[in-house]
C-alpha cells in the first residue's frame, strides 16, 4: 500500500501549486509540458518565417487570384478494444447460489487502523482428497473491547458441481484469529494437505487428520512467529532439495495500535485516515526448515534472507506477497518478494542452503522510473510460450501494474508494462490479488487482477478514485509484434467487473467443466465466486501430478505440453496472488487442437519423465505418477 496518492514520490513538487483535489500532480508532467512549449515556439517561428518568405515572393502578384483550399479535420477515434476479436467469455457471480454465506470481518469501527484495510486470503485445495477443489476463507476478528461477535475462518467442502457446504464446526479450525494469509502443503508426508495460516499475531499450523478435521500443531512445530508480528503471504516449497516442504513467511511492517493512533494521519487536514506503510519500520521474513516430520527450525539468518539497509542498519522488507519459482532452471527454487513502498527482492537460491538477494541487479527491485512502488499481489509465468518469464505485480493507485520480462539472461528483467498493454489501463486502480490463467483455453496465459481502494470516502477527496473498483482481465492476444495483452471490456466480462473492495484472489475448476473459475475476497464483505461461462469449443487437459515421498503433490515440478507447434510451460505452485493459494492441478488450454504431440514432467528432484501422450485424456483430467525418483539431492 503506497502513500503516493497522498505524497508524490518525487520531492520537487512546487509548494504553491493550487491543485484541483481530483487531479493528481505528476512531476513528469512539467517536463512534458516544457518540451511541448519549446516545440510550439519553434513551430510558430518556422511558420512565421515561411509566411514572410511567401509574402516577399508573391507581394507583386496581385493579378493572380488567391486560391483557398479548405479541409475538414476529424478527431481520431478513441482507442478501444476491438470486441470482435476478443473471445466471448463471461463470468457469473454464483456466490450465494453456491452456498457461500461467509462474510469477512475487517474490525473497522472508525478508528482507521491500518490492518483493517488489508483484507484476508483464500485457498482452493482438496481438503478431503475426493478429487474436487474445496475452499478455505481466512477471517479476521474485531479489536479487543469490541462487542462484535468473533467469527472464525470458514472451511467449505465442494460436492463436485461447484456447490459448497460449510463444515467449519467440529473441524478444529473454529478458534478466531486476526487471520491474513494461508499456505497449503503436506508438511508431514502423510498424504493429506495441511494448513499454515498467518495472522496479525501468532501464526498457526494445522495438521490435516482426514475427514475434514484438523489439529493445531503450532506450539510443537516451531512456526508460531512472534505475538506482535504481522505476517502476510506464506509459501510452502522445498528450498534445500531434501524432498520435504519448507516454509517461507513474509512479514509486513512493525505495527502497534498505539503507534497507529499516535500517527494521526489525515488526507483532508481534518479527519483521520489510514496511514501509509512509510510511517512504520520494516521487518524481516522468516524461513523455516522442515526436518521431514512437520517440525521446523528457523534458519532465516543463516540462509541469508535478512536484508538490512546499509545506511541505518534497519530491516528493509515490508513484504506482502511471494512467488517461488526456479528462474534459471538450475533445479533450485528462487523467491520473488513484493514489498510495499520499498524495493522488491529476488532471492537467488545458491543450492547450498543459502540465498543471495539480487533484486536490484536483476531489474525487479524498482519500476520503470527507478522508484519503489506500493506492491501487493504477484505471479510469474512463461506467458508468451517461449523462454521468457513475465512477473506481474499489482501496485497502488497512480502506479501502473509492474510487468517485468526476462531477456536472454533468465535472471535479468525489464519493466515492460506499457509495451505489453498492461500499464495504462491499470494506473488509476489499486490492485491486490493478481495471477496468470488461461481463462478461454486457447493455450495462452491471460492476466487477472482484483482492485479496491483503502478509504471508503476517497472519491470525496480525489474524484478520479473510487472505493469499490472493478477487477481487470487481460486477454493474451498472442501477438509477437504489438502488445501481448488486451483489456477485456465490461460488456464481455460480466460480473467479473462488479465494483468491489477486492483483496485476495484464487482460481480453480470448481465444477469439472475444464475452465477455471475465480474467487475474490473483499474487506468486510462476502467473497465473489465467479463461474467461468466459456463455451468456445476449445479443447483442454488437466494434469494432476503424484510425486514420491515426502513431496507427494510434486510442488515445484514443471510440466511442458507440446500442441499445435507450441510449447506451454506450467509450474506446480499454489502460492501466488495475494494472501492466497490456487489449486494444485494444472490446466492447459489447447484451442482447436484435439490432441498433443508431447508431454514432459520435470519432477522436483530433477528427474525428467516423458509421458506417453496416448494416456492423456483430452477434455478431461489425467493423473501422472512419478516413475522413478533420484531421491533428495
Coordinates of C-alpha atoms in Angstrom, one line a residue:
X1 CA 0.0 0.0 0.0
X2 CA 1.7 3.1 -1.2
X3 CA 1.3 6.7 0.1
X4 CA 1.9 8.1 -3.4
X5 CA -1.8 9.2 -3.5
X6 CA -1.1 11.4 -0.6
X7 CA 2.5 12.5 -1.1
X8 CA 4.1 12.1 -4.5
X9 CA 7.4 10.1 -4.6
X10 CA 9.3 12.9 -6.2
X11 CA 10.4 15.7 -3.9
X12 CA 10.3 18.5 -6.5
X13 CA 6.5 19.3 -6.4
X14 CA 6.1 23.1 -6.1
X15 CA 4.6 24.0 -2.8
X16 CA 2.5 26.8 -4.2
X17 CA 0.6 24.8 -6.8
X18 CA -3.1 25.3 -6.5
X19 CA -4.3 21.8 -7.3
X20 CA -7.7 20.5 -8.1
X21 CA -8.2 17.8 -5.4
X22 CA -9.4 15.4 -8.1
X23 CA -6.3 15.8 -10.2
X24 CA -3.0 14.3 -9.3
X25 CA 0.1 16.4 -9.7
X26 CA 2.7 14.4 -11.5
X27 CA 6.2 16.0 -11.7
X28 CA 7.0 14.4 -15.0
X29 CA 4.1 16.4 -16.5
X30 CA 6.1 19.6 -16.1
X31 CA 8.9 18.2 -18.1
X32 CA 6.5 17.1 -20.8
X33 CA 4.8 20.5 -20.9
X34 CA 8.1 22.2 -21.1
X35 CA 9.2 20.2 -24.1
X36 CA 5.8 20.7 -25.7
X37 CA 6.1 24.5 -25.2
X38 CA 9.6 24.6 -26.7
X39 CA 8.4 22.8 -29.8
X40 CA 5.3 25.0 -30.0
X41 CA 7.5 28.1 -30.0
X42 CA 9.8 26.6 -32.7
X43 CA 6.8 25.7 -34.9
X44 CA 5.4 29.2 -34.6
X45 CA 8.8 30.7 -35.6
X46 CA 9.1 28.4 -38.6
X47 CA 5.5 29.2 -39.7
X48 CA 6.2 32.9 -39.4
X49 CA 9.4 32.6 -41.4
X50 CA 7.6 30.7 -44.2
X51 CA 4.8 33.3 -44.2
X52 CA 7.4 36.1 -44.6
X53 CA 9.0 34.3 -47.5
X54 CA 5.7 33.7 -49.1
X55 CA 4.8 37.4 -48.8
X56 CA 8.1 38.5 -50.3
X57 CA 7.8 36.1 -53.2
X58 CA 4.2 36.9 -54.1
X59 CA 3.7 40.5 -53.0
X60 CA 3.8 41.7 -56.6
X61 CA 1.4 39.1 -58.0
X62 CA -1.8 41.0 -57.4
X63 CA -3.1 40.0 -60.9
X64 CA -3.4 36.3 -59.8
X65 CA -6.4 35.3 -57.7
X66 CA -5.8 33.7 -54.3
X67 CA -6.8 30.1 -54.0
X68 CA -8.1 28.9 -50.7
X69 CA -8.3 25.1 -50.0
X70 CA -10.5 24.1 -47.2
X71 CA -10.0 20.7 -45.4
X72 CA -12.2 19.1 -42.8
X73 CA -10.1 17.7 -39.9
X74 CA -11.8 14.9 -38.0
X75 CA -10.7 13.9 -34.5
X76 CA -9.2 10.4 -34.2
X77 CA -11.4 7.6 -32.9
X78 CA -10.9 6.6 -29.3
X79 CA -8.5 3.7 -28.7
X80 CA -10.9 1.0 -27.6
X81 CA -10.5 -2.8 -27.7
X82 CA -11.8 -4.5 -30.9
X83 CA -14.6 -6.5 -29.3
X84 CA -14.9 -8.6 -32.4
X85 CA -11.5 -10.2 -31.9
X86 CA -11.9 -10.9 -28.2
X87 CA -13.2 -14.3 -27.0
X88 CA -16.9 -14.2 -26.0
X89 CA -16.3 -15.4 -22.4
X90 CA -18.3 -14.0 -19.5
X91 CA -18.2 -14.7 -15.7
X92 CA -21.3 -15.1 -13.5
X93 CA -21.5 -14.3 -9.8
X94 CA -22.7 -17.6 -8.1
X95 CA -21.6 -16.8 -4.5
X96 CA -24.9 -17.3 -2.8
X97 CA -26.1 -19.9 -5.3
X98 CA -23.1 -22.0 -4.5
X99 CA -23.8 -22.0 -0.7
X100 CA -21.2 -19.5 0.4
X101 CA -22.5 -17.3 3.2
X102 CA -19.2 -16.2 4.7
X103 CA -18.7 -12.5 5.4
X104 CA -15.2 -11.1 6.2
X105 CA -14.6 -9.3 9.4
X106 CA -12.4 -6.2 8.9
X107 CA -12.7 -5.0 12.5
X108 CA -13.2 -1.4 11.3
X109 CA -15.2 0.7 13.7
X110 CA -14.0 4.2 12.8
X111 CA -10.5 4.3 14.4
X112 CA -8.9 3.9 10.9
X113 CA -6.3 1.3 11.9
X114 CA -4.1 0.1 9.1
X115 CA -4.7 -3.7 9.3
X116 CA -8.4 -3.1 8.6
X117 CA -7.6 -2.2 5.1
X118 CA -5.6 -5.2 4.1
X119 CA -8.2 -8.0 3.9
X120 CA -7.7 -11.7 4.2
X121 CA -6.9 -14.5 1.7
X122 CA -8.5 -17.6 0.3
X123 CA -7.3 -21.1 -0.7
X124 CA -8.6 -23.7 -3.2
X125 CA -7.4 -27.1 -2.1
X126 CA -8.6 -30.7 -1.9
X127 CA -9.2 -31.0 1.8
X128 CA -10.8 -34.5 1.8
X129 CA -8.8 -35.9 -1.2
X130 CA -12.0 -36.7 -3.2
X131 CA -10.7 -35.1 -6.3
X132 CA -12.5 -31.7 -6.3
X133 CA -11.5 -28.3 -5.0
X134 CA -12.7 -27.2 -1.6
X135 CA -12.4 -23.7 -0.1
X136 CA -10.8 -22.1 2.9
X137 CA -11.7 -18.5 3.6
X138 CA -9.4 -16.7 6.1
X139 CA -11.0 -14.3 8.5
X140 CA -10.0 -11.5 11.0
X141 CA -11.6 -10.7 14.4
X142 CA -12.9 -7.5 16.0
X143 CA -10.4 -5.4 18.1
X144 CA -10.2 -6.0 21.8
X145 CA -13.1 -4.3 23.6
X146 CA -15.5 -4.6 20.7
X147 CA -18.9 -6.1 21.3
X148 CA -19.0 -7.7 17.8
X149 CA -19.3 -11.5 17.5
X150 CA -16.0 -13.2 16.7
X151 CA -16.2 -15.4 13.6
X152 CA -13.6 -18.0 12.6
X153 CA -12.2 -18.8 9.2
X154 CA -14.5 -21.0 7.0
X155 CA -13.9 -24.5 5.6
X156 CA -16.3 -25.3 2.7
X157 CA -16.4 -28.6 1.0
X158 CA -17.2 -28.9 -2.7
X159 CA -19.7 -31.6 -3.8
X160 CA -18.0 -31.7 -7.2
X161 CA -20.5 -29.4 -9.0
X162 CA -19.4 -26.1 -7.5
X163 CA -21.8 -26.2 -4.5
X164 CA -20.2 -25.8 -1.1
X165 CA -21.1 -26.9 2.4
X166 CA -19.7 -25.2 5.5
X167 CA -18.1 -27.8 7.7
X168 CA -16.1 -25.5 10.0
X169 CA -17.9 -26.6 13.1
X170 CA -16.1 -29.5 14.5
X171 CA -13.2 -29.2 12.1
X172 CA -10.7 -27.8 14.6
X173 CA -10.5 -24.5 12.8
X174 CA -13.1 -22.8 15.0
X175 CA -10.8 -20.6 17.1
X176 CA -11.0 -17.0 15.9
X177 CA -7.8 -15.1 15.0
X178 CA -6.8 -12.0 13.1
X179 CA -6.0 -14.1 10.1
X180 CA -4.3 -12.7 6.9
X181 CA -2.9 -15.3 4.5
X182 CA -2.6 -19.1 4.0
X183 CA -0.3 -21.7 2.6
X184 CA -1.2 -25.3 1.7
X185 CA 1.0 -28.4 1.6
X186 CA 1.6 -31.8 3.1
X187 CA 4.3 -31.0 5.6
X188 CA 4.4 -34.4 7.3
X189 CA 4.2 -36.6 4.2
X190 CA 1.0 -38.4 5.3
X191 CA -0.8 -37.7 2.0
X192 CA -3.1 -35.0 3.4
X193 CA -2.8 -31.3 2.8
X194 CA -2.0 -29.3 5.9
X195 CA -2.7 -25.6 6.5
X196 CA -0.4 -22.7 7.6
X197 CA -2.4 -19.6 8.5
X198 CA -0.7 -16.3 9.0
X199 CA -2.0 -13.5 11.2
X200 CA -1.6 -10.2 13.0
X201 CA -0.1 -12.0 16.0
X202 CA 0.8 -15.7 16.3
X203 CA 0.6 -17.8 13.1
X204 CA -0.8 -21.3 13.2
X205 CA 0.0 -24.7 11.7
X206 CA -2.9 -27.1 11.3
X207 CA -2.3 -30.8 10.6
X208 CA -4.9 -32.4 8.4
X209 CA -6.3 -35.5 10.2
X210 CA -8.6 -36.5 7.4
X211 CA -12.4 -36.3 7.2
X212 CA -12.1 -32.5 7.3
X213 CA -10.7 -32.4 10.8
X214 CA -7.5 -30.5 11.7
X215 CA -5.3 -30.3 14.8
X216 CA -3.4 -27.2 15.9
X217 CA 0.3 -28.2 16.0
X218 CA 1.7 -24.6 16.2
X219 CA 3.5 -25.0 19.6
X220 CA 5.2 -28.3 18.8
X221 CA 6.1 -27.4 15.2
X222 CA 8.1 -24.2 15.9
X223 CA 6.5 -21.9 13.4
X224 CA 4.3 -19.7 15.7
X225 CA 6.2 -16.4 14.9
X226 CA 6.1 -13.5 17.4
X227 CA 3.0 -12.4 19.2
X228 CA 3.3 -8.9 17.7
X229 CA 4.4 -9.9 14.2
X230 CA 2.2 -9.1 11.2
X231 CA 2.7 -11.9 8.6
X232 CA 1.3 -11.9 5.1
X233 CA 1.5 -14.4 2.2
X234 CA 3.3 -17.7 3.3
X235 CA 4.7 -20.3 0.9
X236 CA 5.5 -24.0 1.2
X237 CA 8.3 -25.2 -1.1
X238 CA 11.5 -27.3 -0.9
X239 CA 14.3 -24.8 -0.7
X240 CA 17.1 -27.2 0.2
X241 CA 16.4 -30.1 -2.1
X242 CA 15.8 -32.7 0.6
X243 CA 12.3 -33.5 -0.7
X244 CA 10.1 -32.1 2.1
X245 CA 8.3 -28.8 2.2
X246 CA 9.9 -25.9 4.0
X247 CA 8.1 -22.7 4.9
X248 CA 8.8 -19.1 3.9
X249 CA 6.9 -16.4 5.9
X250 CA 7.0 -12.8 4.7
X251 CA 6.2 -10.1 7.3
X252 CA 4.8 -6.7 6.6
X253 CA 5.6 -3.7 9.0
X254 CA 6.3 -3.2 12.6
X255 CA 2.8 -2.1 13.7
X256 CA 1.0 -1.5 17.0
X257 CA -2.4 0.0 17.7
X258 CA -0.9 2.8 19.9
X259 CA 1.6 3.7 17.2
X260 CA -1.1 3.8 14.5
X261 CA -3.3 6.1 16.6
X262 CA -0.4 8.4 17.6
X263 CA 0.5 8.9 13.9
X264 CA -2.9 10.7 13.5
X265 CA -2.7 10.6 9.7
X266 CA -5.2 12.6 7.6
X267 CA -6.0 13.2 4.0
X268 CA -8.0 16.4 4.2
X269 CA -6.4 18.0 7.2
X270 CA -9.3 17.3 9.5
X271 CA -10.5 13.7 9.5
X272 CA -8.4 10.7 10.5
X273 CA -7.3 8.4 7.6
X274 CA -5.5 5.2 7.1
X275 CA -1.7 5.9 7.3
X276 CA 0.8 4.7 4.7
X277 CA 3.4 2.0 5.5
X278 CA 6.1 4.6 5.3
X279 CA 5.1 5.6 8.8
X280 CA 6.3 2.2 10.1
X281 CA 9.6 0.4 10.3
X282 CA 10.4 -2.6 8.1
X283 CA 10.6 -6.3 9.1
X284 CA 12.5 -9.5 8.3
X285 CA 10.9 -12.5 6.6
X286 CA 11.3 -15.9 8.2
X287 CA 12.5 -19.2 6.6
X288 CA 11.7 -22.5 8.4
X289 CA 13.5 -25.7 7.5
X290 CA 11.3 -28.9 7.7
X291 CA 13.0 -31.9 9.4
X292 CA 10.7 -34.2 7.5
X293 CA 8.2 -34.8 10.2
X294 CA 6.4 -31.5 10.2
X295 CA 8.7 -29.9 12.8
X296 CA 10.6 -26.8 11.7
X297 CA 13.8 -24.9 12.6
X298 CA 14.2 -21.2 12.0
X299 CA 17.1 -20.8 9.5
X300 CA 16.4 -17.2 8.5
X301 CA 19.7 -15.7 9.5
X302 CA 22.0 -18.5 8.2
X303 CA 20.1 -18.8 4.9
X304 CA 20.8 -15.1 4.1
X305 CA 17.2 -13.9 3.6
X306 CA 17.5 -11.0 6.1
X307 CA 18.1 -7.7 4.2
X308 CA 19.3 -4.6 6.1
X309 CA 19.5 -1.0 5.0
X310 CA 23.3 -0.4 4.7
X311 CA 22.9 3.3 5.8
X312 CA 20.9 2.8 9.0
X313 CA 21.1 -0.9 9.7
X314 CA 17.3 -1.4 9.9
X315 CA 15.3 -4.1 8.1
X316 CA 14.2 -3.2 4.5
X317 CA 11.4 -5.7 4.0
X318 CA 7.7 -4.7 4.0
X319 CA 6.5 -7.8 2.3
X320 CA 3.0 -8.6 1.2
X321 CA 3.4 -11.5 -1.3
X322 CA 5.8 -14.0 -2.7
X323 CA 6.1 -16.4 -5.6
X324 CA 8.6 -19.3 -5.5
X325 CA 9.9 -20.2 -9.0
X326 CA 13.1 -21.6 -10.4
X327 CA 14.0 -18.7 -12.7
X328 CA 17.3 -20.0 -14.1
X329 CA 16.1 -23.7 -14.2
X330 CA 19.2 -24.8 -12.2
X331 CA 16.9 -27.1 -10.0
X332 CA 16.8 -24.8 -7.0
X333 CA 13.7 -22.7 -6.1
X334 CA 14.2 -18.9 -6.1
X335 CA 11.9 -16.4 -4.4
X336 CA 10.4 -13.2 -5.8
X337 CA 9.0 -11.0 -3.0
X338 CA 6.7 -8.0 -3.5
X339 CA 7.5 -5.2 -1.0
X340 CA 5.3 -2.2 -0.2
X341 CA 6.9 1.2 -0.7
X342 CA 10.4 -0.3 -0.6
X343 CA 12.4 -2.3 -3.2
X344 CA 11.3 -5.8 -4.2
X345 CA 13.5 -8.8 -3.5
X346 CA 14.8 -11.6 -5.7
X347 CA 16.3 -14.3 -3.6
X348 CA 18.6 -16.4 -5.8
X349 CA 18.9 -19.9 -4.4
X350 CA 22.7 -20.8 -4.2
X351 CA 22.0 -24.5 -3.9
X352 CA 23.8 -24.8 -0.6
X353 CA 21.0 -23.9 1.8
X354 CA 21.6 -20.1 1.3
X355 CA 20.1 -17.3 -0.8
X356 CA 21.6 -14.2 -2.3
X357 CA 19.3 -11.2 -2.7
X358 CA 19.8 -9.8 -6.2
X359 CA 16.6 -7.8 -6.9
X360 CA 18.4 -4.6 -7.9
X361 CA 20.9 -6.3 -10.2
X362 CA 18.1 -8.4 -11.7
X363 CA 15.9 -5.4 -12.5
X364 CA 12.9 -6.3 -10.4
X365 CA 13.5 -4.0 -7.4
X366 CA 12.0 -0.8 -8.9
X367 CA 9.6 0.3 -11.6
X368 CA 10.5 1.7 -15.0
X369 CA 11.1 5.1 -13.4
X370 CA 13.6 3.6 -10.9
X371 CA 11.1 4.1 -7.9
X372 CA 9.8 1.7 -5.3
X373 CA 6.1 1.1 -5.6
X374 CA 3.2 0.0 -3.3
X375 CA 3.4 -3.7 -4.3
X376 CA 0.7 -6.2 -3.3
X377 CA -0.1 -9.3 -5.3
X378 CA 2.4 -11.2 -7.5
X379 CA 2.7 -14.1 -10.0
X380 CA 5.3 -15.3 -12.6
X381 CA 4.9 -17.5 -15.7
X382 CA 6.0 -18.2 -19.2
X383 CA 3.2 -16.1 -20.6
X384 CA 4.4 -16.0 -24.2
X385 CA 5.0 -19.8 -24.5
X386 CA 8.7 -19.1 -25.0
X387 CA 11.7 -19.0 -22.7
X388 CA 10.8 -15.5 -21.4
X389 CA 9.2 -15.2 -17.9
X390 CA 6.8 -12.4 -17.0
X391 CA 6.5 -11.2 -13.4
X392 CA 3.3 -9.3 -12.7
X393 CA 2.9 -7.2 -9.5
X394 CA -0.2 -5.3 -8.6
X395 CA 0.5 -1.7 -7.3
X396 CA -1.1 1.2 -5.5
X397 CA -3.2 3.7 -7.4
X398 CA -1.4 6.1 -9.7
X399 CA 1.3 3.3 -10.1
X400 CA 0.6 1.1 -13.0
X401 CA 0.9 -2.7 -12.5
X402 CA 4.5 -3.7 -12.9
X403 CA 5.3 -6.3 -15.5
X404 CA 8.9 -7.5 -15.6
X405 CA 10.0 -9.6 -18.5
X406 CA 13.3 -11.6 -18.7
X407 CA 15.6 -11.4 -21.7
X408 CA 18.2 -13.9 -22.8
X409 CA 19.6 -13.9 -19.3
X410 CA 16.8 -15.5 -17.2
X411 CA 17.9 -13.5 -14.2
X412 CA 17.8 -10.1 -15.9
X413 CA 14.4 -8.3 -16.3
X414 CA 13.0 -5.0 -17.6
X415 CA 9.6 -3.5 -16.7
X416 CA 7.5 -3.7 -19.9
X417 CA 4.1 -3.0 -18.5
X418 CA 3.4 -0.2 -21.1
X419 CA 4.7 -2.2 -24.0
X420 CA 2.7 -5.3 -23.2
X421 CA -0.6 -3.3 -22.9
X422 CA -1.0 -3.5 -19.1
X423 CA 0.4 -0.2 -17.9
X424 CA -2.1 2.5 -18.9
X425 CA -5.3 0.6 -18.0
X426 CA -4.1 -0.2 -14.5
X427 CA -2.8 3.2 -13.5
X428 CA -5.9 4.6 -11.8
X429 CA -6.7 1.4 -9.9
X430 CA -5.4 0.0 -6.6
X431 CA -4.5 -3.6 -7.2
X432 CA -4.1 -6.6 -4.8
X433 CA -4.6 -10.2 -5.9
X434 CA -3.0 -11.0 -9.3
X435 CA -2.4 -14.2 -11.3
X436 CA -1.9 -15.7 -14.7
X437 CA -4.6 -18.2 -16.0
X438 CA -5.8 -19.4 -19.4
X439 CA -9.5 -18.4 -19.0
X440 CA -10.5 -19.1 -22.6
X441 CA -8.5 -22.3 -23.0
X442 CA -6.7 -21.0 -26.2
X443 CA -3.3 -22.1 -24.9
X444 CA -2.1 -18.7 -23.9
X445 CA -1.9 -17.4 -20.3
X446 CA -4.0 -14.3 -19.6
X447 CA -3.7 -12.0 -16.6
X448 CA -6.3 -11.2 -13.9
X449 CA -6.1 -8.7 -11.1
X450 CA -8.6 -7.6 -8.5
X451 CA -8.8 -4.0 -7.3
X452 CA -10.2 -1.9 -4.5
X453 CA -9.2 1.2 -2.5
X454 CA -8.5 1.6 1.2
X455 CA -10.6 4.7 2.0
X456 CA -14.4 4.4 1.7
X457 CA -14.7 8.2 1.2
X458 CA -11.8 8.5 -1.3
X459 CA -14.0 9.9 -4.1
X460 CA -14.7 13.0 -2.0
X461 CA -11.0 13.8 -1.9
X462 CA -9.9 12.5 -5.3
X463 CA -12.5 12.5 -7.9
X464 CA -10.6 10.0 -10.1
X465 CA -10.8 7.4 -7.3
X466 CA -13.5 5.1 -6.1
X467 CA -13.6 2.8 -3.1
X468 CA -15.2 -0.1 -4.9
X469 CA -13.4 -0.9 -8.1
X470 CA -13.8 -3.4 -10.9
X471 CA -11.4 -6.3 -11.4
X472 CA -9.5 -6.4 -14.7
X473 CA -8.9 -9.3 -17.1
X474 CA -6.3 -9.0 -19.8
X475 CA -6.6 -11.4 -22.7
X476 CA -3.4 -12.7 -24.2
X477 CA -3.5 -11.8 -27.9
X478 CA -0.6 -14.0 -28.8
X479 CA 0.9 -11.1 -30.8
X480 CA 4.6 -11.1 -31.5
X481 CA 4.6 -7.6 -32.9
X482 CA 2.3 -5.5 -30.7
X483 CA 1.1 -5.5 -27.2
X484 CA 0.6 -9.0 -25.8
X485 CA -2.4 -8.1 -23.6
X486 CA -5.8 -6.6 -24.4
X487 CA -8.1 -5.4 -21.6
X488 CA -11.4 -7.3 -21.7
X489 CA -14.2 -4.7 -21.7
X490 CA -17.1 -4.8 -19.3
X491 CA -19.7 -5.7 -21.9
X492 CA -17.9 -9.1 -22.2
X493 CA -16.6 -9.7 -18.7
X494 CA -20.0 -9.8 -17.0
X495 CA -20.0 -10.0 -13.2
X496 CA -16.2 -10.1 -13.1
X497 CA -16.1 -6.3 -13.3
X498 CA -18.6 -5.8 -10.5
X499 CA -17.1 -2.9 -8.4
X500 CA -15.9 -4.4 -5.1
X501 CA -13.2 -3.9 -2.4
X502 CA -11.1 -6.7 -3.8
X503 CA -8.1 -8.3 -1.9
X504 CA -7.2 -12.0 -2.1
X505 CA -7.9 -14.0 -5.3
X506 CA -7.5 -17.6 -6.4
X507 CA -8.7 -19.9 -9.2
X508 CA -9.8 -23.5 -9.6
X509 CA -12.1 -25.6 -11.8
X510 CA -14.9 -25.9 -9.2
X511 CA -17.4 -27.7 -11.5
X512 CA -15.3 -30.1 -13.5
X513 CA -16.1 -28.4 -16.9
X514 CA -12.4 -27.8 -17.8
X515 CA -12.3 -24.0 -17.5
X516 CA -11.0 -22.0 -14.5
X517 CA -13.4 -20.2 -12.1
X518 CA -12.3 -17.4 -9.9
X519 CA -12.9 -16.3 -6.3
X520 CA -12.1 -12.8 -4.9
X521 CA -12.2 -11.8 -1.2
X522 CA -13.4 -8.5 0.0
X523 CA -12.8 -6.3 3.0
X524 CA -15.7 -6.6 5.4
X525 CA -18.0 -8.2 2.9
X526 CA -18.8 -11.5 1.1
X527 CA -16.3 -13.0 -1.4
X528 CA -17.2 -13.0 -5.0
X529 CA -17.3 -16.5 -6.6
X530 CA -17.2 -16.2 -10.4
X531 CA -18.2 -19.1 -12.6
X532 CA -16.4 -19.1 -16.0
X533 CA -19.1 -19.5 -18.7
X534 CA -16.8 -20.0 -21.7
X535 CA -18.4 -22.2 -24.4
X536 CA -15.9 -21.7 -27.2
X537 CA -15.5 -25.4 -28.0
X538 CA -11.8 -25.3 -27.1
X539 CA -10.0 -28.5 -26.1
X540 CA -8.1 -28.8 -22.8
X541 CA -6.3 -31.2 -20.5
X542 CA -5.9 -31.2 -16.7
X543 CA -2.8 -32.7 -15.2
X544 CA -2.6 -34.0 -11.6
X545 CA 0.9 -35.0 -10.5
X546 CA 1.6 -37.6 -7.9
X547 CA 5.2 -37.5 -6.8
X548 CA 7.1 -39.6 -4.3
X549 CA 7.5 -39.2 -0.6
X550 CA 7.8 -36.8 1.1
X551 CA 6.5 -34.3 -1.6
X552 CA 3.5 -36.4 -2.9
X553 CA 1.9 -33.4 -4.6
X554 CA 5.1 -32.6 -6.6
X555 CA 5.1 -28.9 -5.5
X556 CA 7.8 -27.3 -7.6
X557 CA 7.5 -29.6 -10.6
X558 CA 7.3 -28.2 -14.2
X559 CA 5.1 -29.6 -16.9
X560 CA 5.6 -28.9 -20.6
X561 CA 3.0 -29.7 -23.2
X562 CA 3.6 -29.6 -27.0
X563 CA 0.5 -29.0 -29.1
X564 CA 0.0 -27.3 -32.4
X565 CA 3.7 -26.5 -32.7
X566 CA 3.7 -24.6 -29.4
X567 CA 5.2 -25.5 -26.0
X568 CA 3.3 -24.5 -22.9
X569 CA 5.0 -24.5 -19.6
X570 CA 3.4 -24.5 -16.1
X571 CA 4.7 -25.0 -12.6
X572 CA 3.0 -26.8 -9.7
X573 CA 3.0 -23.9 -7.2
X574 CA -0.2 -23.0 -5.4
X575 CA 1.4 -19.9 -3.8
X576 CA 0.7 -16.8 -5.8
X577 CA -1.6 -13.8 -5.9
X578 CA -2.1 -12.1 -2.5
X579 CA -2.5 -13.9 0.8
X580 CA -4.0 -16.8 -1.3
X581 CA -3.4 -20.2 -2.9
X582 CA -4.7 -21.6 -6.2
X583 CA -5.5 -25.2 -7.0
X584 CA -2.7 -27.8 -7.4
X585 CA -3.9 -29.4 -10.7
X586 CA -2.6 -27.8 -13.9
X587 CA -4.9 -26.7 -16.8
X588 CA -3.6 -26.5 -20.3
X589 CA -5.9 -25.0 -23.0
X590 CA -5.4 -26.5 -26.4
X591 CA -7.6 -24.2 -28.5
X592 CA -8.7 -26.0 -31.6
X593 CA -6.1 -28.8 -31.3
X594 CA -7.7 -32.1 -30.4
X595 CA -4.5 -33.7 -29.3
X596 CA -1.0 -33.1 -28.1
X597 CA 2.4 -34.1 -29.5
X598 CA 4.4 -34.5 -26.3
X599 CA 4.2 -34.0 -22.5
X600 CA 7.2 -33.8 -20.2
X601 CA 7.4 -33.5 -16.4
X602 CA 10.5 -32.2 -14.6
X603 CA 9.9 -33.5 -11.1
X604 CA 11.1 -31.7 -8.0
X605 CA 14.1 -34.0 -7.7
X606 CA 15.3 -33.0 -11.2
X607 CA 14.3 -36.2 -13.0
X608 CA 12.6 -35.8 -16.3
X609 CA 9.8 -38.0 -17.4
X610 CA 8.4 -38.2 -21.0
X611 CA 4.7 -39.2 -20.8
X612 CA 3.0 -41.3 -23.4
X613 CA 0.6 -38.9 -25.0
X614 CA -1.8 -41.8 -25.7
X615 CA -2.5 -42.0 -22.0
X616 CA -3.5 -38.3 -21.7
X617 CA -7.3 -37.6 -21.6
X618 CA -8.3 -34.8 -23.9
X619 CA -11.0 -32.6 -22.4
X620 CA -10.5 -34.4 -19.1
X621 CA -8.2 -35.0 -16.2
X622 CA -5.1 -37.2 -16.2
X623 CA -3.1 -38.4 -13.1
X624 CA 0.6 -38.7 -13.8
X625 CA 2.6 -40.7 -11.3
X626 CA 6.4 -40.3 -11.0
X627 CA 8.0 -43.4 -12.5
X628 CA 11.4 -43.1 -10.7
X629 CA 12.9 -40.9 -8.2
X630 CA 16.6 -39.8 -7.9
X631 CA 15.9 -39.1 -4.2
X632 CA 16.9 -35.9 -2.3
X633 CA 19.9 -34.0 -3.5

